[in-house]
């Protein structure tokens, strides 16, 4: 099993290029199920979750062609199976994104329930209720959701709480439904707008994506399209955080500052200097970070996917900060590992109080989920001595060659095999993703 070894204390300098957004690519890949035409996506990050989604689609009969340079061509000429099996869904909850497209196109879907997840229960009840509202007959048995509908009908879907993949599932299903669907309390994340842009290019009629109310007029048929995925805003935020804890001055290229408004504002409060260009940023670390409270919220609030990285920053900030996680109930698994490195953090339910400016020392730590792994890398960059991060397959699910990118801007970081020897740079390896 591969690990990452980091020696902290080196300031970062140079330029880093951001990859395409994983969380936009996942629904975009699934949207290809809605048509027999070819969908060509550019700027897709070659991370493990995308490969897993490629396997899910291939199982359904789609031809999925990963080309060099982040282009993926998908053609679902015929749907030969409507089943997403437990083996794949258990490794990646986002597999549930095939549900809406399958029912809409094939009239039937059988998708394994995602089950427990490391960062909380994460049910899919909202997805199911919405599809029922659109006329699907839903049946849950033996751990699988079975949904059927001759043709879905447009409906008024008012979500009780904001759900990103739930909104995406309904957008895709509604694009081929009969009549108009109105989604209320829709997720407003940039990834929703990205999916809408792709669907519109395929012939869908969608208005309001990016606002709390989305209107979709169903069409009979969608066609192929070519689309470039937006840059990954969480990867961007992670690199800003890396520069802030390690010290230094970096340029972040191929990003979309407008998608990071709440993150940039919060990070500026901590003293980080961020100069925005149209699709790049210059980031300069302050001499000392300042503590600042944060509460995670759906977009346009501070993203839960940046909470763990922000906590690593706060361990190095002067003062005490309170971090409140409102989206997921169990997303503080990085705390124990940060404490082992010397951080002073107290968790009380959904709140974590970080007493900052404690020196961190390198240690052997274990990644528990995707963003927790990024948090540990950041802590390691700030720490004295050597840190070994174990279970980095979590990191490879969502970050494209983050070790190489960090090394490119001066970090002392390398991927090593179990025995401490340097591993190859091939990031997509054959380890489990759960
Ligand atoms: C997406 C992102 C994930 C991010 C999260 C919140 C993708 C592939 N993943 O996940 O990185 O952390 O948004 O920004 O885009 N909920 C229910 N019932 C449902 C659906 C959700 O109770 O049917 C709850 C969840 O348990 C959670 C909250 O709603 O507490 C938000 O979840 P949701 O927005 O659905 O997250 P995902 O779409 O899974």
PDB file of C-alpha atoms in Angstrom, residues 44-199:
ATOM      1  CA  UNK A  44     -11.779  15.692 -16.779  1.00  0.00           C
ATOM      2  CA  UNK A  45      -9.372  14.899 -13.921  1.00  0.00           C
ATOM      3  CA  UNK A  46      -7.862  11.425 -14.178  1.00  0.00           C
ATOM      4  CA  UNK A  47      -8.699  10.514 -10.599  1.00  0.00           C
ATOM      5  CA  UNK A  48      -9.938   7.229  -9.274  1.00  0.00           C
ATOM      6  CA  UNK A  49     -13.580   8.287  -8.754  1.00  0.00           C
ATOM      7  CA  UNK A  50     -13.852   9.156 -12.434  1.00  0.00           C
ATOM      8  CA  UNK A  51     -12.392   5.782 -13.411  1.00  0.00           C
ATOM      9  CA  UNK A  52     -14.920   4.119 -11.102  1.00  0.00           C
ATOM     10  CA  UNK A  53     -17.764   6.032 -12.758  1.00  0.00           C
ATOM     11  CA  UNK A  54     -16.374   4.945 -16.127  1.00  0.00           C
ATOM     12  CA  UNK A  55     -16.660   1.328 -14.943  1.00  0.00           C
ATOM     13  CA  UNK A  56     -20.238   1.910 -13.747  1.00  0.00           C
ATOM     14  CA  UNK A  57     -21.182   3.233 -17.203  1.00  0.00           C
ATOM     15  CA  UNK A  58     -19.326   0.479 -19.045  1.00  0.00           C
ATOM     16  CA  UNK A  59     -21.352  -2.071 -17.032  1.00  0.00           C
ATOM     17  CA  UNK A  60     -24.518  -0.404 -18.354  1.00  0.00           C
ATOM     18  CA  UNK A  61     -23.364  -0.857 -21.934  1.00  0.00           C
ATOM     19  CA  UNK A  62     -21.721   2.501 -22.657  1.00  0.00           C
ATOM     20  CA  UNK A  63     -18.427   2.756 -24.534  1.00  0.00           C
ATOM     21  CA  UNK A  64     -16.164   4.877 -22.346  1.00  0.00           C
ATOM     22  CA  UNK A  65     -12.920   6.038 -23.880  1.00  0.00           C
ATOM     23  CA  UNK A  66     -10.387   7.787 -21.625  1.00  0.00           C
ATOM     24  CA  UNK A  67      -8.033   9.702 -23.902  1.00  0.00           C
ATOM     25  CA  UNK A  68      -4.792  11.383 -22.969  1.00  0.00           C
ATOM     26  CA  UNK A  69      -4.932  14.898 -21.594  1.00  0.00           C
ATOM     27  CA  UNK A  70      -8.202  14.676 -19.687  1.00  0.00           C
ATOM     28  CA  UNK A  71     -10.635  13.975 -22.543  1.00  0.00           C
ATOM     29  CA  UNK A  72     -13.287  11.301 -22.093  1.00  0.00           C
ATOM     30  CA  UNK A  73     -15.582  10.222 -24.920  1.00  0.00           C
ATOM     31  CA  UNK A  74     -18.726   8.335 -23.932  1.00  0.00           C
ATOM     32  CA  UNK A  75     -21.304   6.761 -26.142  1.00  0.00           C
ATOM     33  CA  UNK A  76     -24.266   4.930 -24.681  1.00  0.00           C
ATOM     34  CA  UNK A  77     -25.656   3.764 -28.034  1.00  0.00           C
ATOM     35  CA  UNK A  78     -27.704   1.120 -26.295  1.00  0.00           C
ATOM     36  CA  UNK A  79     -28.298   0.565 -22.592  1.00  0.00           C
ATOM     37  CA  UNK A  80     -27.651  -3.149 -22.127  1.00  0.00           C
ATOM     38  CA  UNK A  81     -28.065  -3.291 -18.340  1.00  0.00           C
ATOM     39  CA  UNK A  82     -29.858  -1.022 -15.872  1.00  0.00           C
ATOM     40  CA  UNK A  83     -28.038  -2.237 -12.796  1.00  0.00           C
ATOM     41  CA  UNK A  84     -25.346  -0.469 -10.759  1.00  0.00           C
ATOM     42  CA  UNK A  85     -24.044  -3.175  -8.470  1.00  0.00           C
ATOM     43  CA  UNK A  86     -23.067  -3.004  -4.828  1.00  0.00           C
ATOM     44  CA  UNK A  87     -19.411  -3.714  -5.652  1.00  0.00           C
ATOM     45  CA  UNK A  88     -19.063  -0.388  -7.429  1.00  0.00           C
ATOM     46  CA  UNK A  89     -21.620   1.733  -5.568  1.00  0.00           C
ATOM     47  CA  UNK A  90     -20.123   0.873  -2.170  1.00  0.00           C
ATOM     48  CA  UNK A  91     -16.818   2.377  -3.250  1.00  0.00           C
ATOM     49  CA  UNK A  92     -18.371   5.601  -4.458  1.00  0.00           C
ATOM     50  CA  UNK A  93     -21.662   7.074  -3.338  1.00  0.00           C
ATOM     51  CA  UNK A  94     -21.843   9.326  -6.416  1.00  0.00           C
ATOM     52  CA  UNK A  95     -22.726   6.189  -8.454  1.00  0.00           C
ATOM     53  CA  UNK A  96     -26.288   7.035  -7.433  1.00  0.00           C
ATOM     54  CA  UNK A  97     -26.093   9.671 -10.193  1.00  0.00           C
ATOM     55  CA  UNK A  98     -26.949   6.993 -12.762  1.00  0.00           C
ATOM     56  CA  UNK A  99     -30.417   6.578 -11.232  1.00  0.00           C
ATOM     57  CA  UNK A 100     -32.118   9.598 -12.815  1.00  0.00           C
ATOM     58  CA  UNK A 101     -30.627   9.154 -16.303  1.00  0.00           C
ATOM     59  CA  UNK A 102     -31.394   5.409 -16.383  1.00  0.00           C
ATOM     60  CA  UNK A 103     -35.061   5.763 -15.430  1.00  0.00           C
ATOM     61  CA  UNK A 104     -35.463   8.635 -17.884  1.00  0.00           C
ATOM     62  CA  UNK A 105     -33.809   6.874 -20.814  1.00  0.00           C
ATOM     63  CA  UNK A 106     -34.428   3.160 -20.194  1.00  0.00           C
ATOM     64  CA  UNK A 107     -37.574   3.336 -18.039  1.00  0.00           C
ATOM     65  CA  UNK A 108     -35.904   1.281 -15.337  1.00  0.00           C
ATOM     66  CA  UNK A 109     -32.977   1.363 -12.951  1.00  0.00           C
ATOM     67  CA  UNK A 110     -31.666  -0.967 -10.295  1.00  0.00           C
ATOM     68  CA  UNK A 111     -29.061   0.750  -8.161  1.00  0.00           C
ATOM     69  CA  UNK A 112     -27.490  -0.536  -4.987  1.00  0.00           C
ATOM     70  CA  UNK A 113     -28.070   1.641  -1.927  1.00  0.00           C
ATOM     71  CA  UNK A 114     -24.791   3.388  -1.104  1.00  0.00           C
ATOM     72  CA  UNK A 115     -24.873   2.293   2.534  1.00  0.00           C
ATOM     73  CA  UNK A 116     -22.942   3.864   5.378  1.00  0.00           C
ATOM     74  CA  UNK A 117     -20.309   6.399   4.531  1.00  0.00           C
ATOM     75  CA  UNK A 118     -17.257   7.430   6.482  1.00  0.00           C
ATOM     76  CA  UNK A 119     -18.510  11.008   6.882  1.00  0.00           C
ATOM     77  CA  UNK A 120     -22.041  10.284   8.027  1.00  0.00           C
ATOM     78  CA  UNK A 121     -25.197   8.382   7.113  1.00  0.00           C
ATOM     79  CA  UNK A 122     -25.808  10.190   3.779  1.00  0.00           C
ATOM     80  CA  UNK A 123     -29.148   8.696   2.754  1.00  0.00           C
ATOM     81  CA  UNK A 124     -30.683   9.136  -0.727  1.00  0.00           C
ATOM     82  CA  UNK A 125     -34.300   9.528   0.400  1.00  0.00           C
ATOM     83  CA  UNK A 126     -34.554  12.975  -1.225  1.00  0.00           C
ATOM     84  CA  UNK A 127     -33.490  11.583  -4.624  1.00  0.00           C
ATOM     85  CA  UNK A 128     -36.109   8.844  -4.360  1.00  0.00           C
ATOM     86  CA  UNK A 129     -38.958  11.091  -3.247  1.00  0.00           C
ATOM     87  CA  UNK A 130     -38.249  13.458  -6.119  1.00  0.00           C
ATOM     88  CA  UNK A 131     -38.306  10.671  -8.701  1.00  0.00           C
ATOM     89  CA  UNK A 132     -41.556   9.350  -7.178  1.00  0.00           C
ATOM     90  CA  UNK A 133     -43.026  12.800  -7.583  1.00  0.00           C
ATOM     91  CA  UNK A 134     -42.119  12.530 -11.259  1.00  0.00           C
ATOM     92  CA  UNK A 135     -44.094   9.315 -11.564  1.00  0.00           C
ATOM     93  CA  UNK A 136     -41.460   6.660 -10.921  1.00  0.00           C
ATOM     94  CA  UNK A 137     -42.477   3.582  -8.956  1.00  0.00           C
ATOM     95  CA  UNK A 138     -39.766   3.012  -6.382  1.00  0.00           C
ATOM     96  CA  UNK A 139     -39.153  -0.209  -4.592  1.00  0.00           C
ATOM     97  CA  UNK A 140     -36.336  -0.895  -2.145  1.00  0.00           C
ATOM     98  CA  UNK A 141     -35.393  -4.527  -1.661  1.00  0.00           C
ATOM     99  CA  UNK A 142     -32.288  -6.502  -0.741  1.00  0.00           C
ATOM    100  CA  UNK A 143     -30.195  -3.365  -0.580  1.00  0.00           C
ATOM    101  CA  UNK A 144     -31.183  -2.204  -4.049  1.00  0.00           C
ATOM    102  CA  UNK A 145     -33.413   0.628  -5.213  1.00  0.00           C
ATOM    103  CA  UNK A 146     -35.575  -0.318  -8.141  1.00  0.00           C
ATOM    104  CA  UNK A 147     -37.202   2.489 -10.048  1.00  0.00           C
ATOM    105  CA  UNK A 148     -39.551   2.172 -13.009  1.00  0.00           C
ATOM    106  CA  UNK A 149     -41.467   4.600 -15.159  1.00  0.00           C
ATOM    107  CA  UNK A 150     -42.825   4.281 -18.672  1.00  0.00           C
ATOM    108  CA  UNK A 151     -42.056   7.976 -19.090  1.00  0.00           C
ATOM    109  CA  UNK A 152     -41.308  10.371 -16.261  1.00  0.00           C
ATOM    110  CA  UNK A 153     -43.603  13.377 -15.869  1.00  0.00           C
ATOM    111  CA  UNK A 154     -42.544  16.904 -15.060  1.00  0.00           C
ATOM    112  CA  UNK A 155     -43.318  17.805 -11.451  1.00  0.00           C
ATOM    113  CA  UNK A 156     -42.821  20.366  -8.724  1.00  0.00           C
ATOM    114  CA  UNK A 157     -39.889  19.071  -6.672  1.00  0.00           C
ATOM    115  CA  UNK A 158     -39.339  21.001  -3.445  1.00  0.00           C
ATOM    116  CA  UNK A 159     -36.337  19.645  -1.563  1.00  0.00           C
ATOM    117  CA  UNK A 160     -36.466  19.777   2.268  1.00  0.00           C
ATOM    118  CA  UNK A 161     -32.725  20.331   2.390  1.00  0.00           C
ATOM    119  CA  UNK A 162     -30.138  21.230  -0.206  1.00  0.00           C
ATOM    120  CA  UNK A 163     -28.717  18.181  -1.930  1.00  0.00           C
ATOM    121  CA  UNK A 164     -26.128  18.486  -4.684  1.00  0.00           C
ATOM    122  CA  UNK A 165     -26.346  15.062  -6.302  1.00  0.00           C
ATOM    123  CA  UNK A 166     -30.122  14.997  -5.629  1.00  0.00           C
ATOM    124  CA  UNK A 167     -30.521  18.201  -7.646  1.00  0.00           C
ATOM    125  CA  UNK A 168     -28.329  16.755 -10.390  1.00  0.00           C
ATOM    126  CA  UNK A 169     -30.304  13.509 -10.560  1.00  0.00           C
ATOM    127  CA  UNK A 170     -33.561  15.414 -10.947  1.00  0.00           C
ATOM    128  CA  UNK A 171     -32.098  17.775 -13.575  1.00  0.00           C
ATOM    129  CA  UNK A 172     -31.003  14.826 -15.675  1.00  0.00           C
ATOM    130  CA  UNK A 173     -34.259  12.899 -15.238  1.00  0.00           C
ATOM    131  CA  UNK A 174     -36.389  15.984 -15.947  1.00  0.00           C
ATOM    132  CA  UNK A 175     -34.532  16.727 -19.185  1.00  0.00           C
ATOM    133  CA  UNK A 176     -36.224  13.720 -20.818  1.00  0.00           C
ATOM    134  CA  UNK A 177     -39.500  13.849 -18.852  1.00  0.00           C
ATOM    135  CA  UNK A 178     -42.849  14.875 -20.273  1.00  0.00           C
ATOM    136  CA  UNK A 179     -43.658  18.459 -19.329  1.00  0.00           C
ATOM    137  CA  UNK A 180     -42.055  20.956 -16.976  1.00  0.00           C
ATOM    138  CA  UNK A 181     -40.196  20.253 -13.749  1.00  0.00           C
ATOM    139  CA  UNK A 182     -39.542  22.970 -11.207  1.00  0.00           C
ATOM    140  CA  UNK A 183     -36.870  22.259  -8.587  1.00  0.00           C
ATOM    141  CA  UNK A 184     -37.156  24.400  -5.472  1.00  0.00           C
ATOM    142  CA  UNK A 185     -34.413  24.725  -2.859  1.00  0.00           C
ATOM    143  CA  UNK A 186     -32.082  23.480  -5.576  1.00  0.00           C
ATOM    144  CA  UNK A 187     -28.357  23.256  -4.888  1.00  0.00           C
ATOM    145  CA  UNK A 188     -26.539  26.308  -6.305  1.00  0.00           C
ATOM    146  CA  UNK A 189     -23.025  24.881  -6.529  1.00  0.00           C
ATOM    147  CA  UNK A 190     -20.965  25.765  -9.640  1.00  0.00           C
ATOM    148  CA  UNK A 191     -21.079  22.049 -10.518  1.00  0.00           C
ATOM    149  CA  UNK A 192     -24.862  22.391 -11.019  1.00  0.00           C
ATOM    150  CA  UNK A 193     -24.283  25.137 -13.576  1.00  0.00           C
ATOM    151  CA  UNK A 194     -21.662  23.026 -15.279  1.00  0.00           C
ATOM    152  CA  UNK A 195     -24.081  20.107 -15.615  1.00  0.00           C
ATOM    153  CA  UNK A 196     -26.789  22.464 -16.914  1.00  0.00           C
ATOM    154  CA  UNK A 197     -24.382  23.809 -19.547  1.00  0.00           C
ATOM    155  CA  UNK A 198     -23.675  20.279 -20.764  1.00  0.00           C
ATOM    156  CA  UNK A 199     -27.371  19.282 -20.772  1.00  0.00           C
TER     157      UNK A 199
END
